[in-house]
Amino acid sequence: MIEKSSPKKPFLRSLAGETQERPPCWLMRQAGRYLPEYRALRAQSKGFLDLCYSPDLATEVTLQPLRRYGFDAAILFSDILVVPDALGQTVHFQEGEGPKLTPVRHSKDIDALTLDGFQDHLRPVFETVSRLKDAIPTETALIGFAGAPWTVATYMVEGSGSKDFVEAKTMAYGRPDLFQRLIDLLVDATGDYLIKQIDQGVEAIQLFDSWAGALPEDAFETWVIAPTKRLVERIKTARPGIPIIGFPRGAGALYLPFVERTGVDAVSLDTGIPLDWAVSHLQSKVALQGNLDPVLLMIGGQALDHAADRILRLCNNGPFIFNLGHGVMQTTPPENVGRLVDRIRAWRG
């Protein structure tokens, strides 16, 4: 757990190890397609990456859920794949199909990736951060983020999302030297990217390792824990005092070595993590964040109320941030998000 003077913002207080009467709240994908104002704005952009690279539009998208719900934290609107895009890999988003990349499968493909011009390519993202720093309410924290090296590498090697990660695992298991080159490049690039976000005004970092659960224990140690540890050390050495949240989605019991060995200050829990286990094994070491099932948020009603109350009852006796186990679903009624936020705000332990 990080040690620093007590911050005033509720989100940062939880990350600093403080137990609060009611926990701060933000939601992964809180800015997105479930909001009609987002859909209207999205129609003004040429494509998803264009939206990410437009400071005017990306700032507005980030602010939209704050106006509706007054979350305790805003998260920069961007995407984890801007990093391979800035390294020179061809990236585009196919409507209704998700990201498509020219696969990185051979040594020459990695040779073609470069940090030359990397920061210049991402300048619009940094401009968005700078604008958000001045635009969000004073009590609201600003979160920066990036994909963790393993997850970003899977997209780069597979050329898209995947269910089985055969190509990424084939390289990681069969050509570990080659895969290590890619991971090393991603640690360097992601470190540069996040440090620049901090310099522009973000107050905390979240590392999304969305496909961490695809790896068995030994490979998890090599391709999730080790590069995350290097990345955390690099950020904390360069910018001491910035809290880092890890999200090794699907890692199960491997959450424990992840917490013990990476140096993160908090972990975001996916929906499958038993809360009593997380409280007893993790909360004395780091702040917890999570882990409402996004489907319950979509359904709403008493099912949502009961699930939220259970999470609050189990987790809010230590440092805790209320969130989902993954992102808000596109079909979620906006009024359900308002219902959840109102219930969290009314909580008094």
Short mmCIF file of C-alpha atoms in Angstrom, two decimals:
data_model
loop_
_atom_site.label_atom_id
_atom_site.label_comp_id
_atom_site.label_asym_id
_atom_site.label_seq_id
_atom_site.Cartn_x
_atom_site.Cartn_y
_atom_site.Cartn_z
CA MET A 1 0.00 0.00 0.00
CA ILE A 2 1.33 3.40 -0.89
CA GLU A 3 2.14 5.86 1.84
CA LYS A 4 1.52 9.56 1.34
CA SER A 5 -0.23 12.47 2.97
CA SER A 6 -3.99 12.01 3.14
CA PRO A 7 -5.50 13.13 -0.20
CA LYS A 8 -8.81 14.94 -0.25
CA LYS A 9 -10.46 13.20 -3.20
CA PRO A 10 -12.44 10.11 -2.06
CA PHE A 11 -11.11 7.92 -4.87
CA LEU A 12 -7.50 8.72 -4.00
CA ARG A 13 -8.18 8.26 -0.29
CA SER A 14 -9.22 4.66 -0.92
CA LEU A 15 -6.12 4.06 -3.04
CA ALA A 16 -4.03 5.43 -0.18
CA GLY A 17 -5.44 2.70 2.09
CA GLU A 18 -8.24 4.58 3.83
CA THR A 19 -11.54 2.96 4.79
CA GLN A 20 -14.43 5.35 4.16
CA GLU A 21 -18.03 5.36 5.37
CA ARG A 22 -19.25 5.04 1.82
CA PRO A 23 -16.87 3.94 -0.93
CA PRO A 24 -16.05 6.04 -3.97
CA CYS A 25 -17.51 4.79 -7.22
CA TRP A 26 -16.67 4.80 -10.92
CA LEU A 27 -17.45 2.24 -13.62
CA MET A 28 -15.33 0.73 -16.35
CA ARG A 29 -16.73 1.93 -19.71
CA GLN A 30 -18.77 4.55 -17.86
CA ALA A 31 -18.34 6.68 -20.99
CA GLY A 32 -19.73 4.76 -23.92
CA ARG A 33 -22.45 3.35 -26.11
CA TYR A 34 -25.16 2.97 -23.44
CA LEU A 35 -25.42 6.78 -23.27
CA PRO A 36 -27.46 8.50 -25.99
CA GLU A 37 -25.24 11.56 -25.82
CA TYR A 38 -22.23 9.36 -26.59
CA ARG A 39 -23.95 7.81 -29.61
CA ALA A 40 -24.77 11.28 -30.92
CA LEU A 41 -21.16 12.38 -30.55
CA ARG A 42 -19.79 9.16 -32.02
CA ALA A 43 -21.75 9.89 -35.19
CA GLN A 44 -19.64 13.04 -35.66
CA SER A 45 -16.35 11.14 -35.90
CA LYS A 46 -14.97 9.27 -38.91
CA GLY A 47 -14.16 6.20 -36.84
CA PHE A 48 -13.36 5.00 -33.35
CA LEU A 49 -9.65 5.84 -33.47
CA ASP A 50 -10.51 9.28 -34.82
CA LEU A 51 -12.69 9.75 -31.76
CA CYS A 52 -9.79 8.71 -29.49
CA TYR A 53 -7.44 11.12 -31.28
CA SER A 54 -9.78 14.13 -31.18
CA PRO A 55 -9.17 16.11 -27.97
CA ASP A 56 -12.45 17.98 -28.41
CA LEU A 57 -14.54 14.83 -28.76
CA ALA A 58 -12.58 12.61 -26.34
CA THR A 59 -12.79 15.29 -23.63
CA GLU A 60 -16.53 15.62 -24.11
CA VAL A 61 -17.05 11.84 -24.02
CA THR A 62 -15.08 11.58 -20.77
CA LEU A 63 -17.18 14.32 -19.18
CA GLN A 64 -20.59 12.98 -20.23
CA PRO A 65 -21.04 10.41 -17.42
CA LEU A 66 -19.75 12.88 -14.84
CA ARG A 67 -22.57 15.27 -15.71
CA ARG A 68 -25.16 12.53 -15.38
CA TYR A 69 -23.91 10.69 -12.30
CA GLY A 70 -21.16 12.65 -10.56
CA PHE A 71 -18.77 9.71 -10.36
CA ASP A 72 -15.81 10.02 -8.00
CA ALA A 73 -13.36 9.42 -10.84
CA ALA A 74 -13.17 10.12 -14.55
CA ILE A 75 -11.16 7.83 -16.79
CA LEU A 76 -9.51 9.13 -19.94
CA PHE A 77 -11.48 8.13 -23.02
CA SER A 78 -9.11 6.25 -25.30
CA ASP A 79 -8.28 2.64 -26.16
CA ILE A 80 -5.52 0.20 -25.27
CA LEU A 81 -4.67 -0.25 -28.95
CA VAL A 82 -3.39 3.29 -29.46
CA VAL A 83 -0.04 1.92 -28.25
CA PRO A 84 0.48 -0.57 -31.12
CA ASP A 85 -0.97 2.04 -33.48
CA ALA A 86 1.66 4.53 -32.32
CA LEU A 87 4.38 1.89 -32.68
CA GLY A 88 3.56 1.60 -36.38
CA GLN A 89 1.28 -1.44 -36.52
CA THR A 90 -1.78 -1.02 -38.73
CA VAL A 91 -4.85 -0.81 -36.49
CA HIS A 92 -8.45 -0.15 -37.41
CA PHE A 93 -11.84 -0.84 -35.89
CA GLN A 94 -14.40 -2.71 -37.95
CA GLU A 95 -17.95 -1.64 -37.05
CA GLY A 96 -19.66 -4.55 -35.33
CA GLU A 97 -16.50 -6.71 -35.38
CA GLY A 98 -14.02 -4.95 -33.13
CA PRO A 99 -10.32 -4.21 -33.72
CA LYS A 100 -8.37 -5.51 -36.69
CA LEU A 101 -4.56 -5.36 -36.78
CA THR A 102 -1.94 -6.52 -39.26
CA PRO A 103 -0.56 -9.49 -37.27
CA VAL A 104 2.92 -9.44 -35.75
CA ARG A 105 4.15 -13.02 -36.18
CA HIS A 106 7.80 -12.85 -37.24
CA SER A 107 11.05 -11.17 -36.26
CA LYS A 108 10.78 -8.75 -39.20
CA ASP A 109 7.34 -7.67 -37.97
CA ILE A 110 8.78 -6.69 -34.59
CA ASP A 111 11.73 -5.01 -36.32
CA ALA A 112 9.22 -2.77 -38.11
CA LEU A 113 7.80 -1.45 -34.84
CA THR A 114 9.51 1.65 -33.49
CA LEU A 115 9.42 4.18 -30.68
CA ASP A 116 10.50 6.88 -33.16
CA GLY A 117 7.59 9.30 -33.34
CA PHE A 118 5.68 7.37 -30.68
CA GLN A 119 5.05 10.34 -28.39
CA ASP A 120 4.18 12.64 -31.30
CA HIS A 121 1.60 10.16 -32.56
CA LEU A 122 -0.07 10.16 -29.13
CA ARG A 123 0.06 13.93 -28.68
CA PRO A 124 -3.75 14.26 -29.11
CA VAL A 125 -4.28 11.85 -26.20
CA PHE A 126 -2.00 13.90 -23.98
CA GLU A 127 -3.87 17.04 -25.02
CA THR A 128 -7.11 15.38 -23.93
CA VAL A 129 -5.61 14.61 -20.52
CA SER A 130 -4.48 18.21 -20.13
CA ARG A 131 -7.95 19.51 -20.96
CA LEU A 132 -9.64 17.06 -18.60
CA LYS A 133 -7.41 18.10 -15.71
CA ASP A 134 -8.94 21.55 -15.89
CA ALA A 135 -12.48 20.47 -16.81
CA ILE A 136 -13.41 17.85 -14.19
CA PRO A 137 -14.85 18.84 -10.79
CA THR A 138 -12.31 19.51 -8.06
CA GLU A 139 -13.44 16.52 -5.99
CA THR A 140 -13.17 14.13 -8.96
CA ALA A 141 -9.99 12.17 -9.65
CA LEU A 142 -8.60 11.64 -13.15
CA ILE A 143 -7.52 8.11 -14.10
CA GLY A 144 -5.12 7.33 -16.92
CA PHE A 145 -4.76 3.85 -18.33
CA ALA A 146 -3.11 1.46 -20.73
CA GLY A 147 -3.33 -2.18 -21.62
CA ALA A 148 -0.88 -4.43 -19.81
CA PRO A 149 1.85 -5.92 -22.04
CA TRP A 150 0.42 -9.45 -22.27
CA THR A 151 -3.05 -8.32 -23.32
CA VAL A 152 -1.80 -5.80 -25.88
CA ALA A 153 0.60 -8.41 -27.24
CA THR A 154 -2.27 -10.86 -27.80
CA TYR A 155 -4.04 -8.36 -30.05
CA MET A 156 -0.81 -7.59 -31.89
CA VAL A 157 -0.01 -11.24 -32.59
CA GLU A 158 -3.55 -12.52 -33.17
CA GLY A 159 -4.51 -9.55 -35.31
CA SER A 160 -7.83 -9.21 -33.51
CA GLY A 161 -9.58 -10.35 -30.37
CA SER A 162 -9.46 -14.08 -29.72
CA LYS A 163 -11.16 -16.83 -27.74
CA ASP A 164 -8.25 -19.27 -27.59
CA PHE A 165 -5.13 -17.09 -28.21
CA VAL A 166 -3.49 -19.85 -30.24
CA GLU A 167 -1.17 -17.55 -32.20
CA ALA A 168 -0.06 -15.56 -29.14
CA LYS A 169 0.52 -18.70 -27.09
CA THR A 170 2.31 -20.39 -29.97
CA MET A 171 4.82 -17.55 -30.05
CA ALA A 172 5.05 -17.29 -26.23
CA TYR A 173 5.58 -21.04 -25.78
CA GLY A 174 7.42 -21.91 -29.00
CA ARG A 175 9.47 -18.73 -29.56
CA PRO A 176 9.79 -17.16 -26.10
CA ASP A 177 12.82 -15.15 -27.23
CA LEU A 178 10.76 -13.51 -29.96
CA PHE A 179 7.76 -12.95 -27.73
CA GLN A 180 10.04 -11.46 -25.05
CA ARG A 181 11.24 -8.88 -27.58
CA LEU A 182 7.65 -7.82 -28.15
CA ILE A 183 6.91 -7.69 -24.41
CA ASP A 184 10.07 -5.66 -23.75
CA LEU A 185 9.06 -3.15 -26.41
CA LEU A 186 5.59 -2.88 -24.89
CA VAL A 187 6.98 -2.31 -21.38
CA ASP A 188 9.13 0.55 -22.72
CA ALA A 189 6.37 2.07 -24.85
CA THR A 190 3.65 1.73 -22.23
CA GLY A 191 5.91 3.17 -19.56
CA ASP A 192 6.63 6.23 -21.72
CA TYR A 193 2.92 6.59 -22.51
CA LEU A 194 1.77 6.42 -18.89
CA ILE A 195 4.49 8.71 -17.54
CA LYS A 196 3.45 11.31 -20.09
CA GLN A 197 -0.20 10.91 -19.03
CA ILE A 198 0.89 11.57 -15.44
CA ASP A 199 2.84 14.64 -16.49
CA GLN A 200 -0.28 15.98 -18.20
CA GLY A 201 -2.45 15.53 -15.13
CA VAL A 202 -3.73 12.01 -14.41
CA GLU A 203 -3.70 11.14 -10.71
CA ALA A 204 -3.87 7.35 -10.86
CA ILE A 205 -3.24 4.61 -13.43
CA GLN A 206 -5.17 1.45 -14.27
CA LEU A 207 -3.49 -1.39 -16.16
CA PHE A 208 -6.01 -3.50 -18.06
CA ASP A 209 -4.83 -7.11 -18.45
CA SER A 210 -8.11 -8.31 -19.89
CA TRP A 211 -6.78 -11.69 -21.07
CA ALA A 212 -4.60 -12.56 -18.06
CA GLY A 213 -6.87 -15.50 -17.30
CA ALA A 214 -5.90 -17.22 -20.55
CA LEU A 215 -2.51 -18.29 -19.17
CA PRO A 216 -1.55 -21.21 -16.89
CA GLU A 217 0.43 -20.53 -13.73
CA ASP A 218 4.01 -20.63 -15.06
CA ALA A 219 3.17 -18.56 -18.13
CA PHE A 220 1.18 -16.14 -15.95
CA GLU A 221 4.33 -15.56 -13.91
CA THR A 222 6.40 -14.94 -17.05
CA TRP A 223 4.02 -12.91 -19.22
CA VAL A 224 1.71 -11.17 -16.71
CA ILE A 225 3.49 -10.74 -13.38
CA ALA A 226 7.05 -10.08 -14.60
CA PRO A 227 6.28 -7.38 -17.20
CA THR A 228 3.67 -5.75 -14.96
CA LYS A 229 6.21 -5.59 -12.15
CA ARG A 230 8.75 -3.93 -14.45
CA LEU A 231 6.17 -1.46 -15.66
CA VAL A 232 5.03 -0.58 -12.14
CA GLU A 233 8.62 -0.13 -10.96
CA ARG A 234 9.38 2.12 -13.91
CA ILE A 235 6.37 4.37 -13.28
CA LYS A 236 6.91 4.56 -9.52
CA THR A 237 10.60 5.35 -9.96
CA ALA A 238 9.88 8.10 -12.47
CA ARG A 239 6.77 9.51 -10.77
CA PRO A 240 6.66 8.49 -7.09
CA GLY A 241 3.31 8.61 -5.32
CA ILE A 242 1.09 7.80 -8.31
CA PRO A 243 -1.18 4.87 -7.36
CA ILE A 244 -1.55 2.00 -9.81
CA ILE A 245 -4.53 -0.34 -10.12
CA GLY A 246 -4.01 -3.74 -11.72
CA PHE A 247 -6.80 -5.66 -13.43
CA PRO A 248 -5.68 -9.24 -14.21
CA ARG A 249 -9.13 -10.30 -15.40
CA GLY A 250 -9.87 -13.99 -15.09
CA ALA A 251 -6.77 -14.74 -13.01
CA GLY A 252 -8.66 -16.50 -10.19
CA ALA A 253 -6.37 -17.56 -7.33
CA LEU A 254 -3.44 -16.07 -9.26
CA TYR A 255 -4.70 -12.67 -8.10
CA LEU A 256 -2.73 -13.35 -4.90
CA PRO A 257 0.76 -13.67 -6.45
CA PHE A 258 -0.15 -10.81 -8.77
CA VAL A 259 -0.81 -8.58 -5.75
CA GLU A 260 2.22 -9.81 -3.84
CA ARG A 261 4.75 -9.48 -6.66
CA THR A 262 3.76 -6.68 -9.04
CA GLY A 263 3.74 -3.73 -6.61
CA VAL A 264 0.27 -2.46 -7.55
CA ASP A 265 -1.64 -0.40 -4.98
CA ALA A 266 -5.07 -1.81 -5.80
CA VAL A 267 -6.66 -4.63 -7.79
CA SER A 268 -9.85 -4.52 -9.78
CA LEU A 269 -11.77 -7.75 -9.19
CA ASP A 270 -13.54 -9.49 -12.03
CA THR A 271 -17.03 -10.90 -11.51
CA GLY A 272 -15.76 -14.44 -10.85
CA ILE A 273 -13.64 -13.60 -7.79
CA PRO A 274 -15.27 -14.70 -4.49
CA LEU A 275 -15.48 -11.57 -2.38
CA ASP A 276 -14.90 -13.25 0.98
CA TRP A 277 -11.68 -14.73 -0.44
CA ALA A 278 -10.59 -11.36 -1.84
CA VAL A 279 -11.28 -9.61 1.46
CA SER A 280 -9.39 -12.20 3.52
CA HIS A 281 -6.44 -12.68 1.14
CA LEU A 282 -5.98 -9.36 -0.66
CA GLN A 283 -7.52 -6.39 1.17
CA SER A 284 -4.85 -6.24 3.87
CA LYS A 285 -2.26 -5.81 1.09
CA VAL A 286 -4.01 -3.52 -1.44
CA ALA A 287 -7.24 -1.63 -1.97
CA LEU A 288 -9.99 -3.61 -3.69
CA GLN A 289 -12.05 -2.40 -6.62
CA GLY A 290 -15.08 -4.15 -8.12
CA ASN A 291 -16.90 -6.38 -8.86
CA LEU A 292 -20.59 -6.10 -9.75
CA ASP A 293 -21.68 -8.25 -12.70
CA PRO A 294 -22.41 -5.87 -15.61
CA VAL A 295 -25.46 -8.00 -16.48
CA LEU A 296 -26.98 -7.12 -13.10
CA LEU A 297 -26.49 -3.45 -13.91
CA MET A 298 -28.25 -4.04 -17.20
CA ILE A 299 -31.17 -5.85 -15.51
CA GLY A 300 -31.59 -3.34 -12.68
CA GLY A 301 -34.35 -3.61 -10.09
CA GLN A 302 -34.08 -5.59 -6.88
CA ALA A 303 -31.49 -7.96 -8.33
CA LEU A 304 -29.17 -4.98 -8.77
CA ASP A 305 -29.97 -3.60 -5.31
CA HIS A 306 -29.30 -6.90 -3.53
CA ALA A 307 -26.02 -7.52 -5.38
CA ALA A 308 -24.77 -4.00 -4.70
CA ASP A 309 -25.67 -4.26 -1.01
CA ARG A 310 -23.78 -7.55 -0.70
CA ILE A 311 -20.64 -6.08 -2.25
CA LEU A 312 -20.83 -3.04 0.02
CA ARG A 313 -21.38 -5.18 3.10
CA LEU A 314 -18.45 -7.50 2.37
CA CYS A 315 -15.87 -5.07 0.99
CA ASN A 316 -16.35 -1.71 2.65
CA ASN A 317 -14.67 -2.62 5.94
CA GLY A 318 -11.33 -1.90 4.29
CA PRO A 319 -10.01 0.27 1.43
CA PHE A 320 -12.52 -0.21 -1.38
CA ILE A 321 -13.75 1.37 -4.62
CA PHE A 322 -17.09 0.29 -6.05
CA ASN A 323 -16.92 -0.76 -9.69
CA LEU A 324 -17.99 -3.50 -12.06
CA GLY A 325 -16.30 -6.79 -12.79
CA HIS A 326 -15.92 -5.59 -16.38
CA GLY A 327 -17.32 -2.73 -18.48
CA VAL A 328 -20.83 -1.28 -18.72
CA MET A 329 -22.77 -3.19 -21.40
CA GLN A 330 -24.08 -1.35 -24.43
CA THR A 331 -27.71 -2.33 -23.66
CA THR A 332 -27.64 -0.99 -20.08
CA PRO A 333 -30.43 1.53 -19.41
CA PRO A 334 -28.85 4.78 -18.17
CA GLU A 335 -31.41 4.98 -15.34
CA ASN A 336 -30.01 1.73 -13.89
CA VAL A 337 -26.62 3.40 -13.51
CA GLY A 338 -28.31 6.28 -11.69
CA ARG A 339 -30.08 3.80 -9.41
CA LEU A 340 -26.78 2.11 -8.54
CA VAL A 341 -24.98 5.38 -7.83
CA ASP A 342 -27.83 6.59 -5.61
CA ARG A 343 -27.72 3.35 -3.63
CA ILE A 344 -23.96 3.56 -3.08
CA ARG A 345 -24.25 7.19 -1.98
CA ALA A 346 -26.94 6.25 0.56
CA TRP A 347 -24.81 3.47 2.05
CA ARG A 348 -23.80 4.00 5.66
CA GLY A 349 -22.28 0.65 6.57
#
